[in-house]
Tab-separated table of C-alpha atoms in Angstrom:
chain	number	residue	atom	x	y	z
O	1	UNK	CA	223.320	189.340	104.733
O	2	UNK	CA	224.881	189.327	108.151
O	3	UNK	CA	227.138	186.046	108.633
O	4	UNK	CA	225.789	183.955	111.242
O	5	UNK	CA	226.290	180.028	112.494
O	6	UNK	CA	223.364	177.987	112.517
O	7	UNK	CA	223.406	174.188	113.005
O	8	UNK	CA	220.800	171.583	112.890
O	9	UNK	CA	222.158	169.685	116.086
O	10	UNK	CA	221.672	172.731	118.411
O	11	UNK	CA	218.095	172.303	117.410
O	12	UNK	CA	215.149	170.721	119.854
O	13	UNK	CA	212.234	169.905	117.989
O	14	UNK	CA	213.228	169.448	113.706
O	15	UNK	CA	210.412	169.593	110.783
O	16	UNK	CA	211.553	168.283	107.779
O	17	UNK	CA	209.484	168.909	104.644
O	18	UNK	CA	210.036	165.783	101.774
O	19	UNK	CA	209.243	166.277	98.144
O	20	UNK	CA	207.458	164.417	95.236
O	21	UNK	CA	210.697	164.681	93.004
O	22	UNK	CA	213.001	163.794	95.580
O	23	UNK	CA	210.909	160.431	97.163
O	24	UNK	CA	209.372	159.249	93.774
O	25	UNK	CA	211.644	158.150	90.750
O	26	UNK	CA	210.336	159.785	87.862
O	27	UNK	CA	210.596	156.973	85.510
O	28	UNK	CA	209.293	153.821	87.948
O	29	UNK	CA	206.327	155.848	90.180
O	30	UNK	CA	207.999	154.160	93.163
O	31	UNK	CA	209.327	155.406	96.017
O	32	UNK	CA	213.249	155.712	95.925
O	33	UNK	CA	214.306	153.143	98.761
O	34	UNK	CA	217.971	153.645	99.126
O	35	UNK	CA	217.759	157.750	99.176
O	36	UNK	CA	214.788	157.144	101.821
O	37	UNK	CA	216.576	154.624	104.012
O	38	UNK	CA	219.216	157.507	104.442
O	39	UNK	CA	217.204	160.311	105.405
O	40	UNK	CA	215.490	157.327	107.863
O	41	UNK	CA	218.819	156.569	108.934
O	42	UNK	CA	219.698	160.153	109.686
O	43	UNK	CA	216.542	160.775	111.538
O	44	UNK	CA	216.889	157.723	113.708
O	45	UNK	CA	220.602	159.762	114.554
O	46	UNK	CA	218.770	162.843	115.603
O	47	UNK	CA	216.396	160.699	117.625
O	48	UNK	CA	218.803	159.223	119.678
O	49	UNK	CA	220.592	162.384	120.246
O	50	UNK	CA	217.149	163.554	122.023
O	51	UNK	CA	216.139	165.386	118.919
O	52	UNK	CA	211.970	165.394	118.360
O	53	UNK	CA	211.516	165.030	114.537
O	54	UNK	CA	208.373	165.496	112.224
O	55	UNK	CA	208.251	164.840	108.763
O	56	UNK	CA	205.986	166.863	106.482
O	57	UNK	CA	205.920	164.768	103.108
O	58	UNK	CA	204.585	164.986	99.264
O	59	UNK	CA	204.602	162.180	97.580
O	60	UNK	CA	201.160	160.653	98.069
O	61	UNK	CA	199.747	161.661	94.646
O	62	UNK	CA	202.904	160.716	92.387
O	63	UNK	CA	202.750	157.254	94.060
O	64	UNK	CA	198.660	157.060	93.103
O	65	UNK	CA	199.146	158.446	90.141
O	66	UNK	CA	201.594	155.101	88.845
O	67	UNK	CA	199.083	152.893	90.845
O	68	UNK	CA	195.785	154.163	89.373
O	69	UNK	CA	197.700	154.388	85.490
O	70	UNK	CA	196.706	157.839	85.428
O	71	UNK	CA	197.764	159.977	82.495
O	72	UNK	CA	200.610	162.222	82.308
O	73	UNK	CA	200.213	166.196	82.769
O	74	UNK	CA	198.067	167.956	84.731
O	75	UNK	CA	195.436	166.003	87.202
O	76	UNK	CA	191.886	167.244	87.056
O	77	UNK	CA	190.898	167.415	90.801
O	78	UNK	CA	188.546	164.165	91.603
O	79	UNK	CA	191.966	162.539	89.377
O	80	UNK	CA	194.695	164.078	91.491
O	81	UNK	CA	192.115	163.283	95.061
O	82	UNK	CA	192.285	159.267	93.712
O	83	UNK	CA	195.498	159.564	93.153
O	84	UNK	CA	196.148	160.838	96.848
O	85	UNK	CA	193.635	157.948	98.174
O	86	UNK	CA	195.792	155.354	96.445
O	87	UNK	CA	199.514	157.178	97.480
O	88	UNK	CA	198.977	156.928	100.829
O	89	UNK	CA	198.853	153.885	101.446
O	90	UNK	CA	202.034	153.041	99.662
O	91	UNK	CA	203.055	156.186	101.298
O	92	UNK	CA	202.455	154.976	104.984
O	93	UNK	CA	204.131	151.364	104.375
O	94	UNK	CA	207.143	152.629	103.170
O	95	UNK	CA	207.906	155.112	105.928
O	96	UNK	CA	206.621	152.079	108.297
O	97	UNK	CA	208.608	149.864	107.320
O	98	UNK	CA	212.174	152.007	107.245
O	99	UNK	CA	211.773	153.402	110.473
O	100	UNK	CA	210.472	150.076	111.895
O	101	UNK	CA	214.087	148.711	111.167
O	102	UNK	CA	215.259	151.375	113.260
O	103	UNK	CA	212.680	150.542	115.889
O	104	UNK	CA	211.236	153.290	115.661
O	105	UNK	CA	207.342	153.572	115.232
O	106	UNK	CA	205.562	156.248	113.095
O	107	UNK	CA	201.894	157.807	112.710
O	108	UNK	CA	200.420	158.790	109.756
O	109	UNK	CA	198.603	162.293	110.313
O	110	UNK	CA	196.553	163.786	107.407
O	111	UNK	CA	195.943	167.442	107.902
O	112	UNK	CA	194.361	170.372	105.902
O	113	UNK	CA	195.990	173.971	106.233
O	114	UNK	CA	192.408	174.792	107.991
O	115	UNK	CA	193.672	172.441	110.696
O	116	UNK	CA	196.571	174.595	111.381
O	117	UNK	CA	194.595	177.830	111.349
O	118	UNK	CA	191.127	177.427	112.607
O	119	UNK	CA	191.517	177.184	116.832
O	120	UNK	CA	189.749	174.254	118.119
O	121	UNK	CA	191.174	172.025	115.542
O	122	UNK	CA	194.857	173.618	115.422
O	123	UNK	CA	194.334	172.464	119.163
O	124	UNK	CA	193.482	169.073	118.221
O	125	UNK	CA	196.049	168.513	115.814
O	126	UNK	CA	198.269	170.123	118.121
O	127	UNK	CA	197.849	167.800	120.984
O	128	UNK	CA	198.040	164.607	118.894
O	129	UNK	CA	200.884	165.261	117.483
O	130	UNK	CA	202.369	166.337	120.584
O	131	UNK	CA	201.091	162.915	121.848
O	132	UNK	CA	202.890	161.048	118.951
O	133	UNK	CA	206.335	162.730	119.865
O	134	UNK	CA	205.798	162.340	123.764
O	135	UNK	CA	205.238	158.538	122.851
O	136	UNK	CA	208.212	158.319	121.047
O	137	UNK	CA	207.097	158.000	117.238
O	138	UNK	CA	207.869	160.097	113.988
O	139	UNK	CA	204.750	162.008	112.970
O	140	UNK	CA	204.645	161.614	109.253
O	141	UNK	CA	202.170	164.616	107.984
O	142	UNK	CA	200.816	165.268	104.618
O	143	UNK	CA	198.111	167.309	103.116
O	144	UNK	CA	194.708	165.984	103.154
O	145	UNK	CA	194.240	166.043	99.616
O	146	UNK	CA	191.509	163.337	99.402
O	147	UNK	CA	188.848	165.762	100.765
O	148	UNK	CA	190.472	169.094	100.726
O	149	UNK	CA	187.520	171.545	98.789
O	150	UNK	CA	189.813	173.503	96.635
O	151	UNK	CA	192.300	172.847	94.162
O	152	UNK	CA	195.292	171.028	95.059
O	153	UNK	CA	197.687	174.294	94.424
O	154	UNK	CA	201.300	175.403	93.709
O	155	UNK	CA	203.507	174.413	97.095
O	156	UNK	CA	200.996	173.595	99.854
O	157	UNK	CA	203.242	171.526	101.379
O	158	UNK	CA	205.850	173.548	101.859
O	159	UNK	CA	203.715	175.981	103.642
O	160	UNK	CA	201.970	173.437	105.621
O	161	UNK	CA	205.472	171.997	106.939
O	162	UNK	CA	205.937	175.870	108.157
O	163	UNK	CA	202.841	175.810	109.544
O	164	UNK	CA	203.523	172.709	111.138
O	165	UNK	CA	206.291	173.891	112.662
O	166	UNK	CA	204.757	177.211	113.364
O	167	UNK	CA	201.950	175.214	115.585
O	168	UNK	CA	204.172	172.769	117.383
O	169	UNK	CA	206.938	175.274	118.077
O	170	UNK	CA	209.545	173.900	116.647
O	171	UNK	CA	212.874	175.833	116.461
O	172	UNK	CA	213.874	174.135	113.169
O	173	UNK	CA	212.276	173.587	109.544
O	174	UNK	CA	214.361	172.036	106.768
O	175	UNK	CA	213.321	171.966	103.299
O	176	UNK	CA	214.624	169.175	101.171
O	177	UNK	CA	214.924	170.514	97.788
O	178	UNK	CA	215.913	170.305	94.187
O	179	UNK	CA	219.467	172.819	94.683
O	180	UNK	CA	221.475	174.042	97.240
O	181	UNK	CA	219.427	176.769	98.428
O	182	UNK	CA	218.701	180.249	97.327
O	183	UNK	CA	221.112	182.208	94.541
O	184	UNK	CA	220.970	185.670	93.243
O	185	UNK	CA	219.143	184.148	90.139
O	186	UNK	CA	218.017	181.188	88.703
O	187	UNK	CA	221.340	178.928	87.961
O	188	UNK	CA	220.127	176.770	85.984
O	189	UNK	CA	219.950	180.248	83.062
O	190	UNK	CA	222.184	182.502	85.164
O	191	UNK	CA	226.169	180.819	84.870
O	192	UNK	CA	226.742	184.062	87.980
O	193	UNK	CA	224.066	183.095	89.952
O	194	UNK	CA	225.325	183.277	93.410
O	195	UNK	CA	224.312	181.130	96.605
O	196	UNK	CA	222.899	183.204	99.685
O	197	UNK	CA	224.602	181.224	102.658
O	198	UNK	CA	222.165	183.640	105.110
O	199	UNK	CA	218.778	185.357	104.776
O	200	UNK	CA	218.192	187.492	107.704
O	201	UNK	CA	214.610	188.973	106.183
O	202	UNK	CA	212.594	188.170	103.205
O	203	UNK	CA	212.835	191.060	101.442
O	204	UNK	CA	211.140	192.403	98.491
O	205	UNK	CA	214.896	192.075	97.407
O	206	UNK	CA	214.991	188.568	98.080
O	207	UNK	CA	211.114	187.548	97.047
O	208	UNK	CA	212.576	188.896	93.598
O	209	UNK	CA	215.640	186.538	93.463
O	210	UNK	CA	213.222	183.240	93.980
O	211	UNK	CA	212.093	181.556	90.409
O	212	UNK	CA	210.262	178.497	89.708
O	213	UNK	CA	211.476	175.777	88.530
O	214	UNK	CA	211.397	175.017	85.127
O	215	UNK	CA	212.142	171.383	84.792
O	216	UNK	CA	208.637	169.888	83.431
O	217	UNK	CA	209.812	166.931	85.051
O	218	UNK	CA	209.973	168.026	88.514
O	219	UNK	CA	206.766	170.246	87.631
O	220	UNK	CA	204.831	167.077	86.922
O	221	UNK	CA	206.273	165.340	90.042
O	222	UNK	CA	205.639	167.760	92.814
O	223	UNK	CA	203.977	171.443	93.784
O	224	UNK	CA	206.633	173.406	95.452
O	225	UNK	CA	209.340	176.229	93.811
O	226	UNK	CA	211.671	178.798	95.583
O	227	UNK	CA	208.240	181.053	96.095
O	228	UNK	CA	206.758	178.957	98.308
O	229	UNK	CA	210.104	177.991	100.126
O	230	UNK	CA	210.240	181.519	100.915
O	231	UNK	CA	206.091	182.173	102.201
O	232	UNK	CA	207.483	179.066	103.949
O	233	UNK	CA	210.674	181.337	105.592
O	234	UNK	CA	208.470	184.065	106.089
O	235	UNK	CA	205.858	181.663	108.658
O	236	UNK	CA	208.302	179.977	110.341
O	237	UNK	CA	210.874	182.865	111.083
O	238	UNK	CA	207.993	184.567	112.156
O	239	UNK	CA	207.146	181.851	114.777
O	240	UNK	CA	210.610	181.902	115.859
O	241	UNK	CA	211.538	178.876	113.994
O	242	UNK	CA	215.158	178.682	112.440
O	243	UNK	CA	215.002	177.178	108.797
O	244	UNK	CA	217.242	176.190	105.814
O	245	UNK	CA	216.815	174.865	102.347
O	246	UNK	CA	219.073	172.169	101.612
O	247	UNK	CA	219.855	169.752	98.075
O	248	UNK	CA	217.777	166.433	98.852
O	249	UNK	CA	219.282	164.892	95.742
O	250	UNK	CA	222.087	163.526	97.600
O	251	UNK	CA	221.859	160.272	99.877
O	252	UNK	CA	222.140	161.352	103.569
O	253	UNK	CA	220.804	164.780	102.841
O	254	UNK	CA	220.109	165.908	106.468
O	255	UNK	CA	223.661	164.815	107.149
O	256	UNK	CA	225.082	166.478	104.464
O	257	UNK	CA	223.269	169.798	105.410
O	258	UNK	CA	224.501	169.598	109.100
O	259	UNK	CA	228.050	168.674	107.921
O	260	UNK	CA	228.404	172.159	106.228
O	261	UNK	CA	227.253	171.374	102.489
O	262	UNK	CA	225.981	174.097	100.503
O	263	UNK	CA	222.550	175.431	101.593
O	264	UNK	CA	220.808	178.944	102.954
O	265	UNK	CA	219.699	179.546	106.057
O	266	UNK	CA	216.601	181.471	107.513
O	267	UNK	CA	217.240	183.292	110.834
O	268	UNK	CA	214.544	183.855	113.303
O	269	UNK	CA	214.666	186.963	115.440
O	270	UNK	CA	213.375	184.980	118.275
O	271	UNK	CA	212.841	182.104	120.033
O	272	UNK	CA	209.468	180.031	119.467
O	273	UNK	CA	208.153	180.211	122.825
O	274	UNK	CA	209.147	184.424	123.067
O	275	UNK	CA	207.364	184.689	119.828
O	276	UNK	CA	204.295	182.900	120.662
O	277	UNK	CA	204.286	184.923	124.054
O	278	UNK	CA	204.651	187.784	121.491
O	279	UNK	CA	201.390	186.752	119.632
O	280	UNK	CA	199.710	185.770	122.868
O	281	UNK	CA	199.739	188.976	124.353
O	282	UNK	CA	199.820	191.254	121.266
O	283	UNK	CA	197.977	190.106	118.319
O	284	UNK	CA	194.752	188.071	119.964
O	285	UNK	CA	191.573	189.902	121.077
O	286	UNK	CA	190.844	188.253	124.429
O	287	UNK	CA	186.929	186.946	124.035
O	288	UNK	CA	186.357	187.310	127.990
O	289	UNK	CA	188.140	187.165	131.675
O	290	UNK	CA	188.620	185.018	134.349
O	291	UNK	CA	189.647	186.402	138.140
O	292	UNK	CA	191.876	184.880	140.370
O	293	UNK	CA	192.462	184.438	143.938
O	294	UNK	CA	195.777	185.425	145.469
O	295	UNK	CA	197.453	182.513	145.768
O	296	UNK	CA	196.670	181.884	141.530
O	297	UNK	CA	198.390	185.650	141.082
O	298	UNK	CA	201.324	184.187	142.929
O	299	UNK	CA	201.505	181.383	141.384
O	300	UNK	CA	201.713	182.835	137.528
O	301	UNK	CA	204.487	185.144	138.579
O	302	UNK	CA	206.433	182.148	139.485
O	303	UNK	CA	206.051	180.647	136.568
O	304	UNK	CA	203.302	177.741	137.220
O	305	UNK	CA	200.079	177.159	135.091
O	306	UNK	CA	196.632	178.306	136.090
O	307	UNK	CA	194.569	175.977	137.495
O	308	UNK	CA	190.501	175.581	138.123
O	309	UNK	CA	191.262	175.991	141.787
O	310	UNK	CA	192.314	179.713	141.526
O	311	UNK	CA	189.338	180.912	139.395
O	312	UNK	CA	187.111	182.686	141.141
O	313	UNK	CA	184.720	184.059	138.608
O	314	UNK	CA	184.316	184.032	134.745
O	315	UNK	CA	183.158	186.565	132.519
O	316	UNK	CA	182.376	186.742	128.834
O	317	UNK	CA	181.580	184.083	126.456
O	318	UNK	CA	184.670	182.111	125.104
O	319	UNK	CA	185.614	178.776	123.479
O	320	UNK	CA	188.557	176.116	123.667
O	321	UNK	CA	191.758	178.000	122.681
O	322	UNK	CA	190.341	181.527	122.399
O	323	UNK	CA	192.327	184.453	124.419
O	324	UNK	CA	191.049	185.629	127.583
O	325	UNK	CA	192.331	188.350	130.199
O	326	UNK	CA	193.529	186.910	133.726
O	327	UNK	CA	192.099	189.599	136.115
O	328	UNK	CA	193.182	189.486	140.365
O	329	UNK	CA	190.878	190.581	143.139
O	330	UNK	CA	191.131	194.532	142.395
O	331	UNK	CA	190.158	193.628	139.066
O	332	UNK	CA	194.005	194.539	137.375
O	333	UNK	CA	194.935	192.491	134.513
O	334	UNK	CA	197.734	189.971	135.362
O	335	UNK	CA	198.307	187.963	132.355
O	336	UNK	CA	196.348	187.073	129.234
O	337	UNK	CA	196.496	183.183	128.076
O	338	UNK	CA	194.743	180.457	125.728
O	339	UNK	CA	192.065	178.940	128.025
O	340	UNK	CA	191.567	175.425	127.739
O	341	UNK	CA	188.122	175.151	128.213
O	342	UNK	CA	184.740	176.724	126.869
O	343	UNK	CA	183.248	179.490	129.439
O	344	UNK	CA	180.185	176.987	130.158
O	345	UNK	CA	182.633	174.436	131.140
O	346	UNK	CA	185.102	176.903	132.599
O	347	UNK	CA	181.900	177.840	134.880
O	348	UNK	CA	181.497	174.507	136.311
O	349	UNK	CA	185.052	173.832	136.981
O	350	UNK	CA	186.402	176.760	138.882
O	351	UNK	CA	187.628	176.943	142.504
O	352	UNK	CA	187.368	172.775	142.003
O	353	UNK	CA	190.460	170.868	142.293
O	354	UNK	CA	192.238	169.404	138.939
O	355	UNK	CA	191.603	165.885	140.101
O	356	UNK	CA	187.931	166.644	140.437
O	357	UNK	CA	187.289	167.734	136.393
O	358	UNK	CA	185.998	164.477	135.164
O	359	UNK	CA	182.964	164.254	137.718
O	360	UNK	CA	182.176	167.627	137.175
O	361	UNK	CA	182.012	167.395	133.241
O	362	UNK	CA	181.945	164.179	132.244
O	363	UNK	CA	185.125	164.260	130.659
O	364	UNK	CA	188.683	164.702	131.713
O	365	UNK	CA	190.310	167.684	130.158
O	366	UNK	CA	193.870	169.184	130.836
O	367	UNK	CA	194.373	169.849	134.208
O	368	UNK	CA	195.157	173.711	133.511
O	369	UNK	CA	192.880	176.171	132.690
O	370	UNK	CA	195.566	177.854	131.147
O	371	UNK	CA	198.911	176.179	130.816
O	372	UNK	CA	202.143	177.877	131.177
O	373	UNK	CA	203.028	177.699	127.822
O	374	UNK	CA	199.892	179.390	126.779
O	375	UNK	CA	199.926	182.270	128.937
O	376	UNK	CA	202.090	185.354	129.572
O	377	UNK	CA	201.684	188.456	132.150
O	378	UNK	CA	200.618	191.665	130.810
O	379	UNK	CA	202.336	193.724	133.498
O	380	UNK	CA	205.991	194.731	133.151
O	381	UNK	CA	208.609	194.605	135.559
O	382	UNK	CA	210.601	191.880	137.445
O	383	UNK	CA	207.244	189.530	137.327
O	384	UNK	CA	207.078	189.384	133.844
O	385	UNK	CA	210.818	188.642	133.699
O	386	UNK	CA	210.042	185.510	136.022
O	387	UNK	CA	207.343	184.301	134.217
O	388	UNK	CA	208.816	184.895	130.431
O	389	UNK	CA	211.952	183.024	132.095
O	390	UNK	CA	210.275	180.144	133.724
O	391	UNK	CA	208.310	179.341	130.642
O	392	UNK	CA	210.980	179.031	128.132
């Protein structure tokens, strides 16, 4: 593992994934106040030092569970989907009223890992959220489990917070969890066990170090283990997002991480918005085209968004979010982006001005047909250098 310094504050945009075991006492099926008043208070830190914030958090069935007097063991489904119904609530009003002492408001957002993966509503989960950060509040995210169709299973939520963060493009994921980080074996059977301060790939090495936990405690409690923590790694690195796995047993556990405590690191190869250009360009099958006028073409290679005005024509058949080639007058690909509207609509609105949208459709959409973030030239050279530059 090469040695490497990585540190929470240099991050812009933090998802933190929260356990069952570590938010719900055991014993009591209530929520453990004074350990969640310091992760609150070290959230409302990063908040005022500009850092955007979104928690990803368990808990909702443990806290239903102890409400509803369910039994111990094993929920059958339509049990564990009460349970969930009856958690979050209690979930919602705690985290409401901790961060409102820190004036800070929260929303409650309740998504499905078919939200994060299917397009038009990755977009819409996408853009609320956005809208909750842009408005200042703390998205608080948790699994639908009160309609999801399949079985609640073994460390969703630890794969949804990498989704999450995979979606939002955020450079940092932290997993709160039961030890340090990754070791060499399991430590708890294993006195040589070693901690692995830096993971620069998820091996077939590493995958082989990564146990389960065996503490029927914690089992009951929560989902998650060291597998999922590292299909977690393996999402967000891949989106360009840095993460570490840090020991949430401690009060102040995001303080303790960034204060050099014991913990392992994930390193991304790239930044979020290279990787996403990355997928953009590489791993999408555009679903149709639009062309440009010339003053459009010089407006992507400085950088700027495409707007209706500088569509001349579309071709193909495309919805919201799919891929699409961005063709000039001689037909030559320019770019390929993420349009923001469905080809009918796309139609109606080209060569009209932004401001103009709403009459035309009846609704008012984004201003771009393809925002900046969501769109990357195809051709190589000093252009593309602009553009990648401008848009990170």
């Amino acid at each position: 593992m090469a040695a490497m310094t990585l540190t929470l504050s240099n991050l812009k945009s933090v998802v933190v994934k929260i356990g069952s075991s570590l938010l719900v006492d055991g014993e009591t099926g209530i929520v453990r106040r004074e350990w969640l008043t310091s992760v609150v208070a070290d959230i409302a830190q990063w908040r005022a030092r500009g850092q955007n914030v979104l928690i990803v958090s368990s808990g909702a069935i443990a806290l239903g569970r102890h409400a509803l007097r369910l039994p111990n063991g094993v929920l059958r489904l339509e049990q564990a989907q009460a349970a969930a119904a009856a958690g979050q609530i209690r979930l919602a009003h705690a985290y409401e009223e901790l961060f409102a002492a820190k004036n800070i408001p929260i929303a409650q957002v309740l998504l499905t890992l078919d939200d994060t993966e299917e397009r038009r509503r990755y977009l819409n989960a996408r853009a609320t959220i956005a809208t909750i950060l842009k408005s200042g509040g703390v998205p608080v995210i948790n699994e639908n489990d009160t309609v999801t169709t399949e079985e609640i299973r073994y460390g969703d939520n630890d794969r949804l917070a990498a989704r999450v963060a995979q979606m939002m493009g955020a450079d940092g994921l932290v997993l709160l969890s039961d030890v340090d980080g990754l070791y060499t074996a399991d430590p708890s059977n294993d006195q040589s066990a070693t901690l692995i301060p830096m993971v620069d790939e998820v091996t077939a090495d590493i995958e082989r170090m990564a146990r389960p936990a065996g503490n029927k405690t914690v089992a009951q409690m929560g989902s998650g283990g060291m597998v999922t923590k590292l299909a977690a790694a393996k999402i967000a690195n891949g989106a360009g997002c840095q993460m570490v796995i840090g020991n949430g047993h401690i009060l102040h556990p995001l303080s303790a991480i960034e204060n050099g405590a014991p913990n392992t690191w994930f390193r991304a190869k790239a930044s979020p918005a290279t990787a996403r250009k990355q997928w953009i360009a590489g791993s999408l099958k555009p679903q149709g085209a639009l062309t440009i006028d010339a003053g459009a073409e010089r407006a992507l290679i400085a950088g700027k968004s495409l707007l209706p005005a500088g569509v001349t024509s579309i071709s193909g058949t495309f919805n919201r979010g799919d891929s699409v080639r961005v063709l000039n007058q001689n037909g030559r690909e320019r770019a390929r982006g993420l349009v923001a509207y469905a080809s009918a609509d796309a139609a109606q609105i080209a060569g009209h001005k932004s401001h103009e949208i709403e009459a035309i459709l009846g609704y008012r959409g984004r201003d771009e047909m393809i925002h900046r973030d969501d769109l990357v030239l195809t051709t190589h050279g000093t252009e593309n250098k602009n553009l990648k530059e401008a848009s990170l």
